[in-house]
CSV table of C-alpha atoms and ligand atoms in Angstrom, one decimal:
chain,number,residue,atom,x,y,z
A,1,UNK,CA,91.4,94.4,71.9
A,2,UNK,CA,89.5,91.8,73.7
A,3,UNK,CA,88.8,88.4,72.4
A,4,UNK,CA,86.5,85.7,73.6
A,5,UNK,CA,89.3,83.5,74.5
A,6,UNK,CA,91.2,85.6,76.4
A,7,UNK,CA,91.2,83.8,80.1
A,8,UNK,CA,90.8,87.3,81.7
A,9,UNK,CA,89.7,90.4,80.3
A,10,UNK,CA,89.1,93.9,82.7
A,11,UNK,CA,87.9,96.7,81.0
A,12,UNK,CA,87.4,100.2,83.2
A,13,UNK,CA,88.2,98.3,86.5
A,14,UNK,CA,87.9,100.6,89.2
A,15,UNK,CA,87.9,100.0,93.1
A,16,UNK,CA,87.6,103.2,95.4
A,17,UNK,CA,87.8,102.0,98.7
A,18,UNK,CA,85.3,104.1,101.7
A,19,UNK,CA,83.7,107.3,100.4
A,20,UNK,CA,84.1,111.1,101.2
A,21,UNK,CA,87.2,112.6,102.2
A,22,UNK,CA,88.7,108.9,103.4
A,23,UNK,CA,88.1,107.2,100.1
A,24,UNK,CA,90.8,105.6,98.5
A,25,UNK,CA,91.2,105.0,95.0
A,26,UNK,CA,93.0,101.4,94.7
A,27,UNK,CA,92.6,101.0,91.4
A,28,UNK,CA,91.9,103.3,88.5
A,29,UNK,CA,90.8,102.7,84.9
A,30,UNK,CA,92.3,99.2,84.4
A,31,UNK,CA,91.6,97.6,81.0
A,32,UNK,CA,93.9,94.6,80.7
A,33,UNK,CA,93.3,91.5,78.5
A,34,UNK,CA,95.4,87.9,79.5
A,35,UNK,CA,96.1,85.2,77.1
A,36,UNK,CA,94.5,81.7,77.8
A,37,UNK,CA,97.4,79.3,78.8
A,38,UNK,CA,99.8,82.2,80.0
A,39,UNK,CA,102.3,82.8,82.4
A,40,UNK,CA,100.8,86.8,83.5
A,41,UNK,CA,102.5,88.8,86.0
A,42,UNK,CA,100.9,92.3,87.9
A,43,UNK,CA,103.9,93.9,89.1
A,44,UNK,CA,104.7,97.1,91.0
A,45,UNK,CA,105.5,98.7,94.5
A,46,UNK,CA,103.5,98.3,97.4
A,47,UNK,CA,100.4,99.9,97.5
A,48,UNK,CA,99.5,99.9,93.9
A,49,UNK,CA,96.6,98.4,93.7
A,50,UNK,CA,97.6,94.4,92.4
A,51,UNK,CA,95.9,92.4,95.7
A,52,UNK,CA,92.8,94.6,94.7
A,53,UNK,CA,93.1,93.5,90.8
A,54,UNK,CA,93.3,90.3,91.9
A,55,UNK,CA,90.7,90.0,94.4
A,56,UNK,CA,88.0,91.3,92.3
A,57,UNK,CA,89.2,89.0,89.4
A,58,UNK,CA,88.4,86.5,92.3
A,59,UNK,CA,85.1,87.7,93.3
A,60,UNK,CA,86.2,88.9,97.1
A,61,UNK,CA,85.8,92.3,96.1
A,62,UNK,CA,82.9,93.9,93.6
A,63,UNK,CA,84.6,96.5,91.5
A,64,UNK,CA,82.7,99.9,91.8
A,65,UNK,CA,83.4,100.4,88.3
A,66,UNK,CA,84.2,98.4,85.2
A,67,UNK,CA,83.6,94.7,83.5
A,68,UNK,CA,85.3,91.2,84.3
A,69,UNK,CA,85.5,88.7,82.0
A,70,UNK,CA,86.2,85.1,82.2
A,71,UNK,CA,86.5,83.2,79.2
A,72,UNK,CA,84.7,85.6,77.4
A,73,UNK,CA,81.9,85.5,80.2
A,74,UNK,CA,81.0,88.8,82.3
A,75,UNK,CA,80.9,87.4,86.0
A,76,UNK,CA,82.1,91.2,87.0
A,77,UNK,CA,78.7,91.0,90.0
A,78,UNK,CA,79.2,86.9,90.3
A,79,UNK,CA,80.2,85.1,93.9
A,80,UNK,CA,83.6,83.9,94.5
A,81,UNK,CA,82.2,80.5,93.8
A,82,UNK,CA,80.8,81.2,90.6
A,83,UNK,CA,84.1,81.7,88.7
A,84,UNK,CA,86.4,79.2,87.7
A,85,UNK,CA,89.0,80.6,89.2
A,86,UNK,CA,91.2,79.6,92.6
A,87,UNK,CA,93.7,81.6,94.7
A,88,UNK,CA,97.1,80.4,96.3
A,89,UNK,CA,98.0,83.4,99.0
A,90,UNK,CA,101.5,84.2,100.6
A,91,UNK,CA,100.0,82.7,103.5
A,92,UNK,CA,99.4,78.7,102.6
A,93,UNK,CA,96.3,78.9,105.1
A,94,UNK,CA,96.5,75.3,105.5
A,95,UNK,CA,94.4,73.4,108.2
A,96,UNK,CA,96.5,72.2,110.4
A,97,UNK,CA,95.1,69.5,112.1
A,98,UNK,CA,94.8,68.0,108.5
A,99,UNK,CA,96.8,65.3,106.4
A,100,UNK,CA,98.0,67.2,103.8
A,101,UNK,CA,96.0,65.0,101.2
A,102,UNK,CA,93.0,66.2,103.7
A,103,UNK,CA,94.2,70.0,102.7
A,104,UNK,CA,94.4,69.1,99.4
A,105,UNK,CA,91.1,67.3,98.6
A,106,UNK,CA,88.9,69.0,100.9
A,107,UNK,CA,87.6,71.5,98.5
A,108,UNK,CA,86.4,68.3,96.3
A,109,UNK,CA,85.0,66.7,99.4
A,110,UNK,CA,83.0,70.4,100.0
A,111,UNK,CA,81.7,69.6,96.0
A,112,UNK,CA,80.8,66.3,96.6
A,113,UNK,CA,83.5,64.4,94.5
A,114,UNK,CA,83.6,60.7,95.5
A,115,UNK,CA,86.1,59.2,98.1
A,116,UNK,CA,88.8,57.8,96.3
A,117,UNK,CA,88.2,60.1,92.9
A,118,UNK,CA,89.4,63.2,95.8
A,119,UNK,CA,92.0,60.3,97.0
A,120,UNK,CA,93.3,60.1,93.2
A,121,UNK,CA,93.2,63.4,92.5
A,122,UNK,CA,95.4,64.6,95.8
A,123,UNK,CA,98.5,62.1,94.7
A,124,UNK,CA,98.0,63.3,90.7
A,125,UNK,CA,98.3,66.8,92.4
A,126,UNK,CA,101.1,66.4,94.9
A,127,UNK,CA,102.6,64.6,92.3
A,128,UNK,CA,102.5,68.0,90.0
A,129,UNK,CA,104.0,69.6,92.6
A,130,UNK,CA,106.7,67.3,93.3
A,131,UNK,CA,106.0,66.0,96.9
A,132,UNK,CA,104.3,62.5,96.2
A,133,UNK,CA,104.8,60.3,99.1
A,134,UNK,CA,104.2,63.6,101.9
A,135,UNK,CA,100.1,63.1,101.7
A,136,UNK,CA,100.2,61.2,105.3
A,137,UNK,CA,102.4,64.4,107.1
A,138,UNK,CA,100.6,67.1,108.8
A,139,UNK,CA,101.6,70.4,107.3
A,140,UNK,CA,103.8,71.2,110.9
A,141,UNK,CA,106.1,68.6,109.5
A,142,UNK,CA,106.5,70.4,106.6
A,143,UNK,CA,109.4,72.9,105.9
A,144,UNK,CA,108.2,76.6,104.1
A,145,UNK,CA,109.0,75.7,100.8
A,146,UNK,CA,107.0,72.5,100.9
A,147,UNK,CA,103.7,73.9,102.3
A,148,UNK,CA,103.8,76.4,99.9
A,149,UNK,CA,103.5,73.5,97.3
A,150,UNK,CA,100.5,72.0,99.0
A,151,UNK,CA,99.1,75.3,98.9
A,152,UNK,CA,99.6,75.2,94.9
A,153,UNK,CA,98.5,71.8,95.0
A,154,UNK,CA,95.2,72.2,96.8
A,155,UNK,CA,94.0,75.0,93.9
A,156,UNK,CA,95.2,72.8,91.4
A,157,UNK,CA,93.6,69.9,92.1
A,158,UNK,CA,90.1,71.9,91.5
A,159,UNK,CA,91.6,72.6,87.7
A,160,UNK,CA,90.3,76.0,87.8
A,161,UNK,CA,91.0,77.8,84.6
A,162,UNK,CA,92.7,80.9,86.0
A,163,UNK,CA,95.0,80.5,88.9
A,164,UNK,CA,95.6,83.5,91.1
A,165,UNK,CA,98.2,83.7,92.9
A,166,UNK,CA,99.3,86.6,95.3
A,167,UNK,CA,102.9,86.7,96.3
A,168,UNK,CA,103.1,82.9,96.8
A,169,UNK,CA,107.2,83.3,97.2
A,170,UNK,CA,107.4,86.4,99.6
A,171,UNK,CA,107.9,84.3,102.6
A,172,UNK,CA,110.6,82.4,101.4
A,173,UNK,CA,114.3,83.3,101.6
A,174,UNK,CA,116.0,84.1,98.9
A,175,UNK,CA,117.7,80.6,97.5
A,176,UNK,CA,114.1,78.6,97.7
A,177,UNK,CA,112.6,81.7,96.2
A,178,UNK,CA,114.6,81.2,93.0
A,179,UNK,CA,114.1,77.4,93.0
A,180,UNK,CA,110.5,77.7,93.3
A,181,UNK,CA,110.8,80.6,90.6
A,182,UNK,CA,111.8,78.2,88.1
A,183,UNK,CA,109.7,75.2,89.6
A,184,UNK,CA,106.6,77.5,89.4
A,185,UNK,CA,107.0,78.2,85.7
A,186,UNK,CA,107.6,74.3,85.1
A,187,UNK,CA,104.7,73.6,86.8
A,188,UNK,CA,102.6,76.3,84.8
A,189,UNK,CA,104.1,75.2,81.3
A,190,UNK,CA,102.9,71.5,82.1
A,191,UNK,CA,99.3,71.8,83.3
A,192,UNK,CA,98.3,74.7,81.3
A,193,UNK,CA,96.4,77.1,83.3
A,194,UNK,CA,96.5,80.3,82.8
A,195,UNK,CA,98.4,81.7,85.9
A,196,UNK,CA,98.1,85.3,87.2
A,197,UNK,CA,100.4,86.4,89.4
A,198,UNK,CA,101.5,89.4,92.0
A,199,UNK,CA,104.5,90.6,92.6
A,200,UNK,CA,106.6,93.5,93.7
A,201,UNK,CA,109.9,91.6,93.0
A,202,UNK,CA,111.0,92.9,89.4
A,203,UNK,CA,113.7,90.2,88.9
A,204,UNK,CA,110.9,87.3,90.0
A,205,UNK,CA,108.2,88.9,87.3
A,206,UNK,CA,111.2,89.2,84.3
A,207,UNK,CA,112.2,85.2,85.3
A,208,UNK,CA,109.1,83.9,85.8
A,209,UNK,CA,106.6,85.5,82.8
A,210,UNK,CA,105.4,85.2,79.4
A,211,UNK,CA,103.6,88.9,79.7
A,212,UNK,CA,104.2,91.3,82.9
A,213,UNK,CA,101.7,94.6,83.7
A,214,UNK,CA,103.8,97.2,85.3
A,215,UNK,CA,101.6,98.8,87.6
A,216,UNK,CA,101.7,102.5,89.6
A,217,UNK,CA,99.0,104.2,92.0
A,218,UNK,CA,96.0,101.9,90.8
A,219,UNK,CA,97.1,102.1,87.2
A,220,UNK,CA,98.5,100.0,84.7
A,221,UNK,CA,102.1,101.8,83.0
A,222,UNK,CA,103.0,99.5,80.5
A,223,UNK,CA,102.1,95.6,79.9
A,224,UNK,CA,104.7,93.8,77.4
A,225,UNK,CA,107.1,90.8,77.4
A,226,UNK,CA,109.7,90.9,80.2
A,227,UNK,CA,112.1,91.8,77.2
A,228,UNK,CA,110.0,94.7,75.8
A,229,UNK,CA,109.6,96.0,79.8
A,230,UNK,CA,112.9,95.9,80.2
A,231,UNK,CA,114.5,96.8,77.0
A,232,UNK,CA,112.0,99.3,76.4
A,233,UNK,CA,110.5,101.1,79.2
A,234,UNK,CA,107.1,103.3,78.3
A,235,UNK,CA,107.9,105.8,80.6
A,236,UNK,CA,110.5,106.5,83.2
A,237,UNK,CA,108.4,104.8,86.2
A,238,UNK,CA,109.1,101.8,84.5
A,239,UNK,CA,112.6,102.9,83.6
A,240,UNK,CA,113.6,103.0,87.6
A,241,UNK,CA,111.6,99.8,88.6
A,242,UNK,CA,112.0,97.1,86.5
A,243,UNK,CA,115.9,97.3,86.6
A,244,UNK,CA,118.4,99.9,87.4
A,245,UNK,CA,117.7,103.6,85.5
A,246,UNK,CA,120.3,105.3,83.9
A,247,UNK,CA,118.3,108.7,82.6
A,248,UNK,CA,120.2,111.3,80.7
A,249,UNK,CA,118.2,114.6,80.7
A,250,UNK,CA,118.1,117.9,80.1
A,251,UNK,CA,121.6,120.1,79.2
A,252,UNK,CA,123.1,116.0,79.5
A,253,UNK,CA,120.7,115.0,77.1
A,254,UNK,CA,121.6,117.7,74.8
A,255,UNK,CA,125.7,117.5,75.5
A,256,UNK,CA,125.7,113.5,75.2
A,257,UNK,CA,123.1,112.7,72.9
A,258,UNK,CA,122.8,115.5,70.9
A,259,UNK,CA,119.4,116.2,71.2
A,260,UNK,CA,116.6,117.1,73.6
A,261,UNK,CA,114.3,114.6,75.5
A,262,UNK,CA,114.6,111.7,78.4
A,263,UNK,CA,116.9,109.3,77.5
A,264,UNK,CA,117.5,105.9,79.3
A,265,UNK,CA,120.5,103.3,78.9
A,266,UNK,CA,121.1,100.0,80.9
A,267,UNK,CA,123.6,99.8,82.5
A,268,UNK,CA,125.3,96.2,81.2
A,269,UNK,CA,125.4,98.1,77.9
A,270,UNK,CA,127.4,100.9,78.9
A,271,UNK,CA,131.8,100.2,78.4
A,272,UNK,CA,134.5,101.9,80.4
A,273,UNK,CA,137.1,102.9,77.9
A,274,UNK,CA,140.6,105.1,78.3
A,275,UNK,CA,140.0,108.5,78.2
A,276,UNK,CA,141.5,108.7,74.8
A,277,UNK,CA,139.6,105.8,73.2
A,278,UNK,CA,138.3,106.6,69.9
A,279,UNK,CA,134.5,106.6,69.7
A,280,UNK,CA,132.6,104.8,66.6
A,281,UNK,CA,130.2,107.1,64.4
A,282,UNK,CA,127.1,104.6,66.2
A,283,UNK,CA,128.4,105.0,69.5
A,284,UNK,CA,127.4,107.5,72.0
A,285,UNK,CA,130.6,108.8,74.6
A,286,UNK,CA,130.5,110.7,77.6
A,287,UNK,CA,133.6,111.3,80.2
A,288,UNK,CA,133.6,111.5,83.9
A,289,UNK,CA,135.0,110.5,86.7
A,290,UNK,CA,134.1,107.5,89.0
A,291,UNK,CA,132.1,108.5,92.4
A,292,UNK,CA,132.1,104.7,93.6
A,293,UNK,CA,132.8,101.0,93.2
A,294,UNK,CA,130.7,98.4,94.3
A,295,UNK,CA,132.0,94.8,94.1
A,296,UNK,CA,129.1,92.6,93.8
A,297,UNK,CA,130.9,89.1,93.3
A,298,UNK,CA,130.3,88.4,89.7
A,299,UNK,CA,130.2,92.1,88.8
A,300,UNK,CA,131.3,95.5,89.5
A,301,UNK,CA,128.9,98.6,89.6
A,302,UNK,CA,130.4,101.9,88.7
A,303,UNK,CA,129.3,105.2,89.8
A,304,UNK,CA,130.1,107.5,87.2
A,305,UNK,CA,129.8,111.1,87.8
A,306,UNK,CA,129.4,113.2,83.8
A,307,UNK,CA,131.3,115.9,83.1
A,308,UNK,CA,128.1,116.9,81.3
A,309,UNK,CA,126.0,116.6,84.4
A,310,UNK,CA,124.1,113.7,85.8
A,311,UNK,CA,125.5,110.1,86.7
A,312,UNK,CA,125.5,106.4,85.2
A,313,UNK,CA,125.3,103.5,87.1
A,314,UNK,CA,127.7,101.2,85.0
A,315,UNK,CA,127.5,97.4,85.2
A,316,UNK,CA,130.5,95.4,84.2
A,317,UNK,CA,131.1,91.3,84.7
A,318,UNK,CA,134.0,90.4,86.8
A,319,UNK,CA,135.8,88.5,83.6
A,320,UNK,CA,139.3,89.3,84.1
A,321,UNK,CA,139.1,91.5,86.6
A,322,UNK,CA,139.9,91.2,90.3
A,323,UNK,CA,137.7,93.1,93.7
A,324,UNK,CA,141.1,94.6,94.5
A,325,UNK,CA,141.7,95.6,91.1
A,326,UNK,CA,138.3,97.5,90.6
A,327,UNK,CA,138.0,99.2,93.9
A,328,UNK,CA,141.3,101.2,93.5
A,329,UNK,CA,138.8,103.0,90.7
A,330,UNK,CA,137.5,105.4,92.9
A,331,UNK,CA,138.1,109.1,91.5
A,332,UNK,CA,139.7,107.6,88.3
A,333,UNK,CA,138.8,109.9,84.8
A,334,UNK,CA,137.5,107.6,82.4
A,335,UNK,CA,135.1,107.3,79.4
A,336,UNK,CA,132.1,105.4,78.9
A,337,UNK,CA,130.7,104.2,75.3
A,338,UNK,CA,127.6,103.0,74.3
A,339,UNK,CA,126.0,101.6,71.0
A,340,UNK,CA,123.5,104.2,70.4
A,341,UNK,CA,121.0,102.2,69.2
A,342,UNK,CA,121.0,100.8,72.8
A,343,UNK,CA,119.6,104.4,74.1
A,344,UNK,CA,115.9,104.7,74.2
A,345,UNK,CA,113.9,107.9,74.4
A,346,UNK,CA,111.4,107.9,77.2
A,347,UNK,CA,108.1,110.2,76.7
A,348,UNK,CA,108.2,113.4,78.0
A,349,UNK,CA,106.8,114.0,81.5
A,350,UNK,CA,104.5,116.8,79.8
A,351,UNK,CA,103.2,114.6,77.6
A,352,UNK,CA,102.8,111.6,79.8
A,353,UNK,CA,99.7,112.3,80.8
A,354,UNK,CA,98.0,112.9,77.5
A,355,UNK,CA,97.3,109.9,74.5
A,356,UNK,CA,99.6,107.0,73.9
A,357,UNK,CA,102.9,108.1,72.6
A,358,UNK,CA,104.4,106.2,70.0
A,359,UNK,CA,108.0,104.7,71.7
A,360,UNK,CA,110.6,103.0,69.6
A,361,UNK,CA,114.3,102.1,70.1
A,362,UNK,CA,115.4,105.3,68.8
A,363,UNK,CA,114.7,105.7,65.6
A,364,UNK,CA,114.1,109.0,66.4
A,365,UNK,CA,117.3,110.5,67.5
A,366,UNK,CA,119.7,111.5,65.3
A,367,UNK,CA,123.0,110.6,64.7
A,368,UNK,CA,125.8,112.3,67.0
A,369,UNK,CA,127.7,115.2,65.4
A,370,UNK,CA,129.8,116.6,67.7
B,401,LIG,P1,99.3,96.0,96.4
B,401,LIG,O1,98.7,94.6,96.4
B,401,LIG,O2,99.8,96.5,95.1
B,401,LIG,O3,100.3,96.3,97.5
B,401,LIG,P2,96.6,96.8,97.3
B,401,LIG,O4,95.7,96.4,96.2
B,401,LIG,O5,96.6,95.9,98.5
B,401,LIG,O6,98.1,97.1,96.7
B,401,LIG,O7,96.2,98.2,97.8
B,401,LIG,C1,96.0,99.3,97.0
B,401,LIG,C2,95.5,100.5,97.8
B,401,LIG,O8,94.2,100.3,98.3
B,401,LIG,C3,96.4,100.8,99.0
B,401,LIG,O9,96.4,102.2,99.2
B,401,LIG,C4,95.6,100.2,100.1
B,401,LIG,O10,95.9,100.8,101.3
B,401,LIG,C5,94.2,100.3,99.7
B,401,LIG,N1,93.3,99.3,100.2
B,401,LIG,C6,93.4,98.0,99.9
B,401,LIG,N2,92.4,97.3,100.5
B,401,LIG,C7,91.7,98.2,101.2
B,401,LIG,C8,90.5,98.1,102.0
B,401,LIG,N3,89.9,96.9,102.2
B,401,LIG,N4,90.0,99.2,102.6
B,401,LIG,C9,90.6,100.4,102.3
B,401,LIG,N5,91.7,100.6,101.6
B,401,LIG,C10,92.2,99.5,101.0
B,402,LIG,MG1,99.3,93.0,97.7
């Protein structure tokens, strides 16, 4: 449902890239409506069509099919410069030879803003980004983490309704990537634009966003709250991306849970128990034995091989447990439990492809009787 003060509303958006046999289709029947003020996150793998979304919510790219809408306005066949909108890109694209006050207020001085308005504007805007006092440097003497905030700072000093931003973190190592992760979403909450942003990096989109759209091949798979996405995948694409998959299927299906369908489970929720531990009337219980151990510092990932068929991925903090204590696992029999309320039933493949399917926490499966 699209409403007039949703910042961004697509409806039909469709790019197809060449024509004839080398046409690609980059994006495919997108209808997608963001919140004004939010935190909005496109993610999925490489290839799958976000950069495209992006740059036609831009105005670099005309969408061959399908509506725009800023604010409630249709600029779907408007120039870049005709939108309210600005773009921060992976790579800052600073000018080099300029101050970084320069790089920040030259897109006023292009509009015509007066001399020390731009020069006010600049030190409110590095000041946002945390790097008042670095408007004399060139951008050379900044480190990675800190151009990347002029970048930022340049689109905000325009105060565009809708920023866009495409992978802003990707070239960052891993510990600044978190900071600026949580700096990013600071930043966000305190000057109120509506932020779109692309990512491939599921853990970045679940930290970082009020709403996330999961996407696949040019299409979107499920948009929701990083807790619905996660806690409750639409289909099993979304399952295996956004967090580790455990899938029970088929004759497993039927053995563990009793009942036929696609079945996922986290695999934090999942408890290794002895063999002989009794199992609760709402708990689900499958034995096996474990394939592999996998320290990871605070926790321990279990490879769990059913005797019913198929294998869980088992997540379990390091609380009392010891790396020499878990890794002496390998081969043991043991038994994992699970609240079965914690199960969710994905749609089946089959059906995937036909209307919405109504997908709940598992209202639908009955109780275990075995
Ligand atoms: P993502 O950002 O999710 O990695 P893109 O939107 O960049 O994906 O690309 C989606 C698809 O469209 C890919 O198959 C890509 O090769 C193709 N594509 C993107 N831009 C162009 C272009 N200018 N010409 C031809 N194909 C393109
Ligand atoms: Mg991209």
């Amino acid at each position: 449902m699209v409403e007039s003060s949703d910042a961004v509303a697509l409806s039909g958006l469709r790019k197809v890239f060449g024509s004839g046999a080398d046409a690609v289709t980059a994006v495919d029947s997108v209808d997608l409506a963001i919140r004004d003020g939010e935190f909005f996150s496109m993610l999925g793998p490489s290839g799958s069509g976000k950069t495209t979304v992006l740059r036609m919510i831009a105005g670099f790219e005309l969408p061959t099919a399908g509506t725009i809408l800023l604010g409630g306005v249709d600029v779907s066949r408007k120039a870049p410069f005709e939108r309210d909108v600005n773009t921060v890109f992976q790579d800052y694209a600073l000018f080099p030879h300029m101050s970084v006050a320069d790089n920040i207020a030259y897109g006023l001085k292009v509009r015509g803003v007066r001399r020390d308005e731009r020069r006010r504007r600049a030190g409110e805007a590095l000041e946002t980004v945390r790097l008042s006092g670095y408007g004399a440097r060139r951008p050379g003497q900044l480190s990675g983490g800190q151009r990347q905030r002029v970048a930022l700072a340049r689109a905000l000093v325009n105060r565009p309704k809708v920023l866009l931003l495409d992978e802003p973190l990707g070239a960052l190592d891993l510990k600044l990537r978190e900071e600026m992760q949580v700096e990013l979403k600071a930043i966000q909450r305190e000057v109120g634009i509506t932020f779109v942003f692309v990512t491939h990096d599921q853990e970045e989109a679940l930290t970082m966003s009020d709403r996330i759209a999961v996407f696949r091949a040019g299409r979107i798979e499920q948009v929701g709250t990083p807790a619905e996405i996660y806690e409750f995948p639409a289909t099993d694409f979304v399952a295996g991306f956004v967090g580790t998959s455990n899938l029970l299927r088929g004759e497993t299906a039927r053995t563990v849970v009793g009942t036929e369908g696609t079945f996922s489970i986290r695999p934090e929720k999942l408890r290794i128990v002895a063999q002989d531990a009794a199992v609760a009337a709402d708990e689900c219980v499958a034995d096996g034995s474990v394939a592999d151990v996998v320290y990871v510092g605070a926790a321990t990932r279990f490879l769990v091989d059913l005797d019913a068929g198929g294998r869980l991925v088992v997540l379990q903090q390091n609380v009392e447990t010891s790396s020499s204590e878990v890794t002496s696992w390998r081969d043991r029999r043991v038994r994992l439990l699970w609240r079965r309320d914690q199960l969710f039933r994905l749609p089946d493949v089959a059906a995937e492809s036909g209307a919405e399917l109504p997908h709940s926490p598992l209202d639908a499966v009955p109780a275990h009787t075995g």
